[in-house]
Short mmCIF file of C-alpha atoms in Angstrom, two decimals:
data_model
loop_
_atom_site.label_atom_id
_atom_site.label_comp_id
_atom_site.label_asym_id
_atom_site.label_seq_id
_atom_site.Cartn_x
_atom_site.Cartn_y
_atom_site.Cartn_z
CA MET A 1 56.25 -68.28 -56.35
CA SER A 2 57.43 -64.89 -55.12
CA LEU A 3 60.84 -63.64 -56.23
CA TRP A 4 61.20 -62.36 -52.70
CA PRO A 5 60.79 -65.47 -50.52
CA TRP A 6 61.17 -63.50 -47.31
CA LYS A 7 58.02 -61.49 -48.05
CA ARG A 8 54.99 -62.76 -46.19
CA ASN A 9 52.02 -64.08 -48.14
CA PRO A 10 49.09 -61.72 -47.40
CA TRP A 11 46.79 -64.76 -47.24
CA PHE A 12 46.82 -66.56 -43.90
CA GLU A 13 45.71 -70.18 -43.57
CA THR A 14 44.28 -70.17 -40.04
CA VAL A 15 42.65 -67.75 -37.61
CA ALA A 16 45.55 -68.48 -35.25
CA GLU A 17 47.95 -67.09 -37.85
CA ALA A 18 45.76 -63.99 -38.20
CA GLN A 19 46.06 -63.51 -34.45
CA ARG A 20 49.86 -63.85 -34.60
CA ARG A 21 50.04 -61.24 -37.35
CA THR A 22 47.73 -58.92 -35.45
CA LYS A 23 49.96 -59.19 -32.40
CA ARG A 24 52.96 -58.21 -34.54
CA ASN A 25 51.04 -55.34 -36.17
CA LEU A 26 49.36 -53.66 -33.19
CA PRO A 27 50.87 -51.67 -30.31
CA PRO A 28 51.05 -53.92 -27.23
CA SER A 29 48.36 -52.03 -25.28
CA VAL A 30 45.93 -52.16 -28.23
CA TYR A 31 46.49 -55.88 -28.70
CA ALA A 32 46.11 -56.50 -24.96
CA ALA A 33 42.70 -54.82 -25.03
CA LEU A 34 41.50 -57.49 -27.47
CA VAL A 35 43.08 -60.71 -26.36
CA ALA A 36 41.93 -61.60 -22.88
CA GLY A 37 38.83 -61.84 -20.75
CA SER A 38 38.02 -60.83 -17.21
CA GLU A 39 39.77 -61.97 -14.02
CA ARG A 40 41.86 -65.09 -14.71
CA GLY A 41 40.83 -65.23 -18.36
CA ARG A 42 39.66 -68.82 -17.93
CA THR A 43 36.40 -68.58 -19.84
CA PRO A 44 37.85 -67.42 -23.20
CA GLN A 45 40.17 -70.42 -23.18
CA GLU A 46 37.37 -72.70 -22.03
CA ASN A 47 35.26 -71.53 -24.97
CA MET A 48 37.92 -72.80 -27.37
CA ASP A 49 38.96 -75.90 -25.43
CA ALA A 50 35.39 -77.20 -25.24
CA PHE A 51 35.11 -77.35 -29.02
CA ALA A 52 38.22 -79.56 -29.12
CA GLN A 53 36.55 -82.05 -26.77
CA LEU A 54 33.95 -82.85 -29.44
CA GLN A 55 35.47 -85.36 -31.86
CA PHE A 56 34.33 -85.97 -35.44
CA ALA A 57 33.11 -89.35 -36.65
CA PRO A 58 33.77 -89.03 -40.43
CA HIS A 59 32.79 -91.46 -43.16
CA VAL A 60 35.30 -93.06 -45.52
CA ALA A 61 33.12 -93.11 -48.67
CA GLY A 62 29.74 -91.99 -49.97
CA HIS A 63 30.52 -88.28 -49.67
CA GLN A 64 28.28 -85.73 -51.37
CA PRO A 65 29.76 -83.83 -54.34
CA GLU A 66 27.80 -80.67 -53.59
CA ARG A 67 27.07 -79.09 -50.20
CA ASP A 68 24.62 -76.34 -49.26
CA LEU A 69 25.90 -74.12 -46.46
CA SER A 70 23.26 -71.39 -46.68
CA THR A 71 20.66 -70.51 -44.08
CA THR A 72 18.63 -67.59 -42.76
CA VAL A 73 18.87 -65.63 -39.52
CA LEU A 74 15.84 -63.59 -38.47
CA GLY A 75 14.56 -63.75 -42.02
CA VAL A 76 17.81 -62.62 -43.65
CA PRO A 77 19.29 -65.12 -46.14
CA ILE A 78 23.04 -65.67 -45.65
CA SER A 79 25.55 -67.73 -47.58
CA MET A 80 26.80 -69.59 -44.53
CA PRO A 81 25.83 -69.80 -40.85
CA VAL A 82 28.45 -67.32 -39.64
CA VAL A 83 27.43 -63.83 -38.48
CA ILE A 84 29.57 -60.89 -37.35
CA SER A 85 29.04 -60.39 -33.62
CA PRO A 86 29.00 -56.77 -32.42
CA THR A 87 32.21 -55.68 -30.69
CA GLY A 88 32.96 -52.17 -29.43
CA VAL A 89 35.45 -49.56 -30.68
CA GLN A 90 37.18 -51.37 -33.55
CA ALA A 91 39.88 -48.71 -33.76
CA ILE A 92 42.56 -51.29 -34.50
CA HIS A 93 42.19 -50.21 -38.13
CA PRO A 94 41.20 -46.78 -39.52
CA ASP A 95 38.20 -48.21 -41.38
CA GLY A 96 37.06 -50.17 -38.33
CA GLU A 97 33.48 -51.42 -38.49
CA VAL A 98 33.01 -50.17 -42.05
CA ALA A 99 35.78 -52.50 -43.25
CA VAL A 100 34.17 -55.38 -41.37
CA ALA A 101 30.73 -54.56 -42.80
CA ARG A 102 32.12 -54.51 -46.34
CA ALA A 103 33.83 -57.85 -45.79
CA ALA A 104 30.65 -59.40 -44.43
CA ALA A 105 28.67 -58.07 -47.39
CA ALA A 106 31.24 -59.43 -49.82
CA ARG A 107 30.88 -62.87 -48.26
CA GLY A 108 27.10 -62.71 -48.04
CA THR A 109 26.50 -62.48 -44.32
CA ILE A 110 25.18 -60.23 -41.55
CA MET A 111 27.04 -57.40 -39.84
CA GLY A 112 26.39 -56.93 -36.12
CA LEU A 113 27.17 -53.36 -35.06
CA SER A 114 27.81 -52.42 -31.45
CA SER A 115 26.30 -49.27 -29.99
CA PHE A 116 29.83 -48.74 -28.63
CA ALA A 117 31.26 -48.89 -32.17
CA SER A 118 33.73 -46.35 -33.51
CA LYS A 119 31.73 -45.82 -36.75
CA PRO A 120 28.16 -44.48 -37.06
CA VAL A 121 25.35 -46.84 -37.94
CA GLU A 122 24.58 -44.87 -41.11
CA GLU A 123 28.03 -45.60 -42.59
CA VAL A 124 27.97 -49.25 -41.57
CA ALA A 125 24.45 -49.92 -42.87
CA ALA A 126 25.42 -48.26 -46.16
CA ALA A 127 28.33 -50.72 -46.40
CA ASN A 128 26.17 -53.74 -45.57
CA GLU A 129 22.41 -53.69 -46.07
CA ASN A 130 22.04 -56.61 -43.66
CA THR A 131 23.18 -54.80 -40.52
CA PHE A 132 21.85 -55.72 -37.09
CA PHE A 133 22.19 -52.97 -34.47
CA GLN A 134 23.20 -53.94 -30.94
CA LEU A 135 21.93 -52.00 -27.93
CA TYR A 136 22.95 -52.05 -24.28
CA TRP A 137 20.52 -51.12 -21.53
CA THR A 138 22.13 -47.76 -20.85
CA GLY A 139 20.78 -44.29 -20.26
CA SER A 140 17.14 -43.26 -20.12
CA ARG A 141 14.32 -44.95 -21.99
CA ASP A 142 13.97 -41.85 -24.15
CA ALA A 143 17.65 -42.11 -25.09
CA MET A 144 17.25 -45.76 -25.99
CA VAL A 145 14.21 -45.00 -28.13
CA GLN A 146 16.22 -42.33 -29.94
CA ARG A 147 19.01 -44.82 -30.64
CA MET A 148 16.56 -47.42 -31.94
CA GLU A 149 14.84 -44.87 -34.18
CA ARG A 150 18.19 -43.80 -35.59
CA ALA A 151 19.21 -47.41 -36.29
CA ARG A 152 15.85 -48.13 -37.92
CA ALA A 153 16.14 -45.03 -40.10
CA ALA A 154 19.63 -46.11 -41.16
CA GLY A 155 18.23 -49.44 -42.34
CA ALA A 156 19.14 -51.83 -39.52
CA LYS A 157 17.27 -55.10 -40.07
CA ALA A 158 17.18 -56.31 -36.45
CA LEU A 159 18.03 -55.31 -32.90
CA ILE A 160 20.42 -57.24 -30.66
CA ALA A 161 19.95 -56.53 -26.96
CA THR A 162 23.00 -57.39 -24.84
CA THR A 163 22.46 -57.56 -21.10
CA ASP A 164 25.31 -59.79 -19.88
CA TRP A 165 28.17 -57.26 -19.89
CA SER A 166 29.97 -56.72 -17.61
CA PHE A 167 29.85 -57.71 -14.00
CA SER A 168 33.62 -58.21 -13.63
CA VAL A 169 35.99 -55.27 -13.93
CA GLY A 170 39.41 -56.77 -13.07
CA ARG A 171 42.07 -58.73 -14.94
CA ASP A 172 44.69 -60.65 -13.01
CA TRP A 173 47.45 -59.40 -15.32
CA GLY A 174 46.21 -55.82 -15.27
CA SER A 175 44.03 -53.97 -17.74
CA PRO A 176 45.78 -52.10 -20.56
CA ALA A 177 45.69 -48.32 -20.17
CA ILE A 178 43.73 -46.77 -23.02
CA PRO A 179 43.46 -42.97 -23.36
CA GLU A 180 40.07 -41.33 -23.18
CA ARG A 181 41.04 -38.99 -26.03
CA MET A 182 43.92 -38.92 -28.47
CA ASN A 183 45.19 -35.51 -27.35
CA LEU A 184 48.78 -34.28 -27.00
CA PRO A 185 49.42 -35.84 -23.56
CA ALA A 186 48.13 -39.18 -24.83
CA LEU A 187 50.30 -38.99 -27.95
CA VAL A 188 53.36 -38.31 -25.84
CA LYS A 189 52.55 -41.16 -23.46
CA PHE A 190 51.99 -43.71 -26.22
CA ALA A 191 54.78 -42.51 -28.52
CA PRO A 192 57.08 -45.45 -27.59
CA GLU A 193 54.43 -47.94 -28.68
CA GLY A 194 53.91 -46.06 -31.91
CA ILE A 195 57.62 -46.10 -32.63
CA ILE A 196 57.85 -49.89 -32.35
CA ARG A 197 54.84 -50.31 -34.65
CA PRO A 198 55.65 -47.75 -37.39
CA LYS A 199 53.44 -49.29 -40.08
CA TRP A 200 50.35 -49.14 -37.84
CA THR A 201 51.20 -45.62 -36.68
CA LEU A 202 51.71 -44.36 -40.24
CA GLN A 203 48.40 -45.88 -41.27
CA TRP A 204 46.61 -43.86 -38.59
CA LEU A 205 48.55 -40.68 -39.28
CA ARG A 206 47.41 -40.83 -42.89
CA ALA A 207 43.79 -41.49 -41.92
CA GLY A 208 43.64 -39.14 -38.95
CA LEU A 209 43.89 -40.05 -35.30
CA PRO A 210 40.97 -41.96 -33.73
CA ASP A 211 38.74 -39.90 -31.44
CA LEU A 212 37.74 -42.96 -29.36
CA SER A 213 34.14 -41.79 -29.19
CA ALA A 214 30.85 -43.71 -29.40
CA PRO A 215 29.01 -41.97 -32.28
CA ASN A 216 25.96 -44.23 -32.06
CA LEU A 217 25.28 -42.96 -28.53
CA LYS A 218 25.30 -39.32 -29.62
CA PRO A 219 22.29 -37.44 -28.20
CA HIS A 220 20.18 -35.09 -30.30
CA ASP A 221 21.59 -32.01 -28.63
CA GLY A 222 25.22 -32.78 -27.92
CA PRO A 223 28.46 -34.41 -29.02
CA ALA A 224 29.10 -38.13 -29.06
CA PRO A 225 30.41 -39.37 -25.71
CA THR A 226 33.86 -40.85 -25.40
CA PHE A 227 34.01 -44.60 -24.94
CA PHE A 228 34.62 -44.08 -21.24
CA GLY A 229 31.84 -41.55 -20.98
CA ALA A 230 29.49 -44.12 -22.53
CA TYR A 231 30.84 -46.77 -20.17
CA GLY A 232 30.16 -44.45 -17.25
CA GLU A 233 26.57 -43.97 -18.38
CA TRP A 234 26.12 -47.74 -18.52
CA MET A 235 27.48 -48.15 -14.97
CA GLN A 236 25.03 -45.58 -13.64
CA THR A 237 21.99 -47.16 -15.33
CA PRO A 238 20.10 -49.63 -13.13
CA PRO A 239 20.19 -53.10 -14.77
CA PRO A 240 17.10 -54.17 -16.74
CA SER A 241 14.29 -56.45 -15.59
CA TRP A 242 12.45 -58.91 -17.82
CA GLU A 243 9.72 -56.28 -18.08
CA ASP A 244 12.33 -53.89 -19.45
CA ILE A 245 13.38 -56.46 -22.05
CA ALA A 246 9.73 -56.85 -23.08
CA TRP A 247 9.44 -53.07 -23.39
CA LEU A 248 12.59 -52.92 -25.51
CA ARG A 249 11.29 -55.64 -27.79
CA GLN A 250 7.95 -53.83 -28.18
CA GLU A 251 9.55 -50.45 -28.86
CA TRP A 252 11.80 -51.89 -31.56
CA GLY A 253 8.91 -53.68 -33.24
CA GLY A 254 11.03 -55.72 -35.63
CA PRO A 255 13.21 -58.85 -35.40
CA PHE A 256 14.76 -58.96 -31.94
CA MET A 257 17.62 -61.01 -30.48
CA LEU A 258 18.64 -61.30 -26.83
CA LYS A 259 22.37 -61.95 -26.51
CA GLY A 260 24.13 -63.49 -23.53
CA VAL A 261 21.90 -66.40 -22.48
CA THR A 262 23.55 -69.36 -20.73
CA ARG A 263 20.65 -70.71 -18.63
CA ILE A 264 17.60 -72.72 -19.62
CA ASP A 265 15.28 -70.73 -17.37
CA ASP A 266 16.51 -67.46 -18.89
CA ALA A 267 15.95 -68.88 -22.38
CA LYS A 268 12.36 -69.74 -21.45
CA ARG A 269 11.79 -66.27 -20.02
CA ALA A 270 13.15 -64.80 -23.24
CA VAL A 271 10.51 -66.75 -25.15
CA ASP A 272 7.86 -65.48 -22.75
CA VAL A 273 8.74 -61.82 -23.38
CA GLY A 274 8.57 -62.31 -27.14
CA VAL A 275 12.14 -62.39 -28.45
CA ASP A 276 12.68 -63.88 -31.90
CA ALA A 277 16.17 -65.22 -31.25
CA ILE A 278 18.74 -65.67 -28.52
CA SER A 279 22.50 -65.97 -28.63
CA VAL A 280 23.98 -68.50 -26.22
CA SER A 281 26.99 -66.50 -25.11
CA ASN A 282 29.20 -65.67 -22.14
CA HIS A 283 30.35 -62.42 -23.75
CA GLY A 284 33.57 -63.98 -24.94
CA GLY A 285 34.76 -64.36 -21.37
CA ASN A 286 34.41 -60.65 -20.61
CA ASN A 287 31.62 -61.21 -18.12
CA LEU A 288 31.92 -63.53 -15.10
CA ASP A 289 35.08 -65.58 -15.40
CA THR A 290 34.71 -69.38 -15.10
CA THR A 291 31.28 -69.28 -16.72
CA PRO A 292 30.97 -72.55 -18.71
CA ALA A 293 31.84 -72.55 -22.40
CA SER A 294 28.99 -71.44 -24.64
CA ILE A 295 29.04 -74.71 -26.62
CA ARG A 296 28.50 -76.66 -23.40
CA CYS A 297 25.37 -74.61 -22.64
CA LEU A 298 24.01 -74.69 -26.18
CA GLY A 299 22.45 -78.15 -26.48
CA PRO A 300 20.18 -78.03 -23.43
CA ILE A 301 18.98 -74.54 -24.34
CA ALA A 302 18.30 -75.49 -27.95
CA GLU A 303 16.35 -78.54 -26.76
CA ALA A 304 14.26 -76.35 -24.47
CA VAL A 305 13.37 -73.47 -26.81
CA GLY A 306 14.78 -74.21 -30.26
CA ASP A 307 11.35 -75.12 -31.63
CA GLN A 308 10.01 -71.68 -30.63
CA ILE A 309 12.80 -69.21 -31.43
CA GLU A 310 16.08 -69.16 -33.31
CA VAL A 311 19.12 -70.10 -31.24
CA LEU A 312 22.61 -68.87 -32.12
CA LEU A 313 25.97 -69.43 -30.44
CA ASP A 314 28.70 -66.90 -29.68
CA GLY A 315 32.06 -67.73 -28.10
CA GLY A 316 35.24 -69.56 -29.04
CA VAL A 317 34.62 -70.17 -32.75
CA ARG A 318 37.98 -70.25 -34.55
CA ARG A 319 37.46 -72.92 -37.23
CA GLY A 320 34.81 -74.10 -39.62
CA GLY A 321 34.70 -77.35 -37.69
CA ASP A 322 33.59 -75.35 -34.65
CA VAL A 323 30.70 -74.00 -36.71
CA ALA A 324 29.68 -77.55 -37.66
CA LYS A 325 29.72 -78.61 -34.00
CA ALA A 326 27.53 -75.68 -32.97
CA LEU A 327 25.00 -76.47 -35.69
CA ALA A 328 24.92 -80.12 -34.64
CA PHE A 329 24.04 -79.05 -31.09
CA GLY A 330 21.12 -76.92 -32.21
CA ALA A 331 22.47 -73.54 -33.31
CA ARG A 332 21.03 -71.93 -36.39
CA ALA A 333 24.27 -70.00 -36.87
CA VAL A 334 27.30 -68.80 -34.93
CA MET A 335 28.44 -65.28 -34.18
CA ILE A 336 32.17 -64.55 -34.30
CA GLY A 337 34.05 -61.81 -32.43
CA ARG A 338 37.78 -62.14 -31.86
CA ALA A 339 38.18 -64.24 -35.01
CA TYR A 340 37.25 -61.39 -37.34
CA LEU A 341 39.10 -58.84 -35.20
CA TRP A 342 42.28 -60.84 -35.79
CA GLY A 343 41.53 -60.63 -39.51
CA LEU A 344 40.93 -56.88 -39.29
CA GLY A 345 44.17 -56.34 -37.38
CA ALA A 346 46.14 -58.54 -39.74
CA ASN A 347 44.97 -57.15 -43.08
CA GLY A 348 41.95 -54.83 -42.84
CA GLN A 349 38.88 -55.68 -44.90
CA THR A 350 40.78 -58.31 -46.87
CA GLY A 351 41.80 -59.95 -43.61
CA VAL A 352 38.18 -60.19 -42.44
CA GLU A 353 37.22 -61.73 -45.79
CA ASN A 354 40.13 -64.15 -45.33
CA VAL A 355 38.75 -65.24 -41.93
CA LEU A 356 35.25 -65.72 -43.33
CA ASP A 357 36.68 -67.77 -46.22
CA LEU A 358 38.57 -69.98 -43.77
CA LEU A 359 35.44 -70.64 -41.73
CA ARG A 360 33.47 -71.45 -44.86
CA MET A 361 36.16 -73.83 -46.12
CA GLY A 362 36.41 -75.58 -42.75
CA LEU A 363 32.64 -75.93 -42.46
CA ASP A 364 32.41 -77.31 -45.98
CA SER A 365 35.15 -79.84 -45.20
CA ALA A 366 33.27 -80.98 -42.10
CA VAL A 367 29.96 -81.37 -43.95
CA LEU A 368 31.78 -83.27 -46.71
CA GLY A 369 33.64 -85.60 -44.34
CA LEU A 370 30.51 -86.36 -42.37
CA GLY A 371 28.68 -87.40 -45.53
CA HIS A 372 26.07 -84.65 -45.71
CA SER A 373 24.83 -82.55 -48.60
CA SER A 374 23.64 -79.71 -46.38
CA ILE A 375 24.31 -78.21 -42.98
CA SER A 376 20.78 -79.30 -42.04
CA GLY A 377 22.06 -82.89 -41.87
CA LEU A 378 24.50 -82.23 -39.04
CA SER A 379 23.62 -83.92 -35.74
CA ARG A 380 25.18 -85.20 -32.54
CA ASP A 381 25.53 -88.60 -34.21
CA ASP A 382 28.39 -87.06 -36.20
CA PHE A 383 30.47 -86.62 -33.04
CA LEU A 384 31.91 -88.41 -30.06
CA VAL A 385 30.56 -86.42 -27.13
CA PRO A 386 32.32 -86.85 -23.76
CA GLU A 387 30.19 -87.89 -20.83
CA GLY A 388 29.11 -84.88 -18.79
CA PHE A 389 30.01 -82.46 -21.58
CA GLU A 390 26.83 -80.39 -21.45
CA ALA A 391 26.14 -77.72 -18.82
CA ARG A 392 22.45 -77.66 -17.90
CA LEU A 393 22.27 -74.33 -16.11
CA GLY A 394 18.89 -73.27 -14.70
CA ASP A 395 17.27 -76.63 -15.47
CA SER A 396 14.05 -77.93 -13.92
CA GLY A 397 14.19 -78.00 -10.15
CA ASP A 398 15.32 -74.41 -9.87
CA PRO A 399 12.82 -72.02 -8.30
CA ALA A 400 10.61 -70.01 -10.64
CA PRO A 401 12.31 -66.71 -11.57
CA ASP A 402 9.62 -64.60 -9.88
CA SER A 403 9.38 -66.64 -6.68
CA GLY A 404 10.47 -65.35 -3.31
CA GLU A 405 12.97 -68.20 -3.01
CA ALA A 406 14.54 -67.25 -6.32
CA LYS A 407 14.88 -63.65 -5.21
CA ARG A 408 16.49 -64.71 -1.94
CA ARG A 409 18.94 -66.95 -3.76
CA ALA A 410 19.67 -64.51 -6.57
CA PRO A 411 23.22 -63.11 -6.61
CA ARG A 412 23.66 -59.48 -5.73
CA ARG A 413 23.97 -57.20 -8.72
CA PRO A 414 26.79 -54.67 -8.86
CA ALA A 415 26.15 -51.23 -7.41
CA ALA A 416 24.48 -48.83 -9.78
CA LYS A 417 27.30 -46.33 -9.51
CA ARG A 418 30.97 -47.18 -9.71
CA PRO A 419 34.06 -45.12 -10.48
CA VAL A 420 34.98 -45.08 -14.15
CA GLU A 421 38.26 -46.87 -14.80
CA LYS A 422 39.95 -45.68 -17.94
CA THR A 423 40.73 -49.15 -19.15
CA VAL A 424 39.01 -51.50 -21.54
CA GLN A 425 37.37 -54.42 -19.78
#
């Protein structure tokens, strides 16, 4: 027991506590950039609430003394079915994505690195040999080939293509103002926030101020763009077709995941163009608000294509029990985003390791209570599933994706060019 009972234990017991500590640690505008989704913010909450609707049916005896939680994702062995999902600009801590990569390596799992990350792929891959590089459809094809070649040279084991971000640009409560560069005017403007969070400010002063750039989008012949410069390039790039996805998969040549699938017909098209895995995801609620929870979309998609490709889930995972539920509905593994960011904001690399430990412990408890010796034994029979729980989007009866009717009924895509808002969406 500590001689100083008012000192906080560095270990936190839940992801919710990590979030509370992160809120206390970070300047309000930095925290606000992480916490909420687009428009009303309904989908992020729905992602979490849907997990709570699935109720366990545990056994009272006959539990297994040893449990195997290991699996593989795209050929990479991992100690548990939890993977780091790529999230952009992790400048909530000076070590950012490198700290997360080290934590993932220490706990035997995969690091997903965003092309909008604050650390270069070379540093992250050096910290975790099992790094997957994530790419948006942005810029010219030549630029995308350059980025893939760089990631491959750095040792990235797989490519994650994300095409579901972001059609919505507004938040009902207002988007936090984030500077494009940490120059003198920005320092003056944000000085009050730095004063009320002195520990965080001192940490950055010692490490050097963040430049808020996207080093993994750096061209051969120029500097890395700022985050908002990279965002502007994305907004001016026409959105990809399925033929473009097939081209991307062919150019990469290695294990390939398509992230952001919520519809059965899209999952089938992904199989047709040759992807090796998909992530059932609504981009953590940062895409179209009121999209159904990822876990509600998972089962029908896994039933449709799970025997042909690997299916993962991303969205709303905060507990090891959530991981167990996703596996029971057909996921090979889950990808976590905000959960590890709360760990990073609460206690750096150690905080991310703390989050991963919590998820492992919770998953192990679920497998134990349900009477299994391995995660492979998890099934829907282990749960009480509410009637009408699953969302069967794009099921049979919809027009074929290439038909004239489908094109007439398809929603309008956003304009190719939009003004750059200097806020994080």
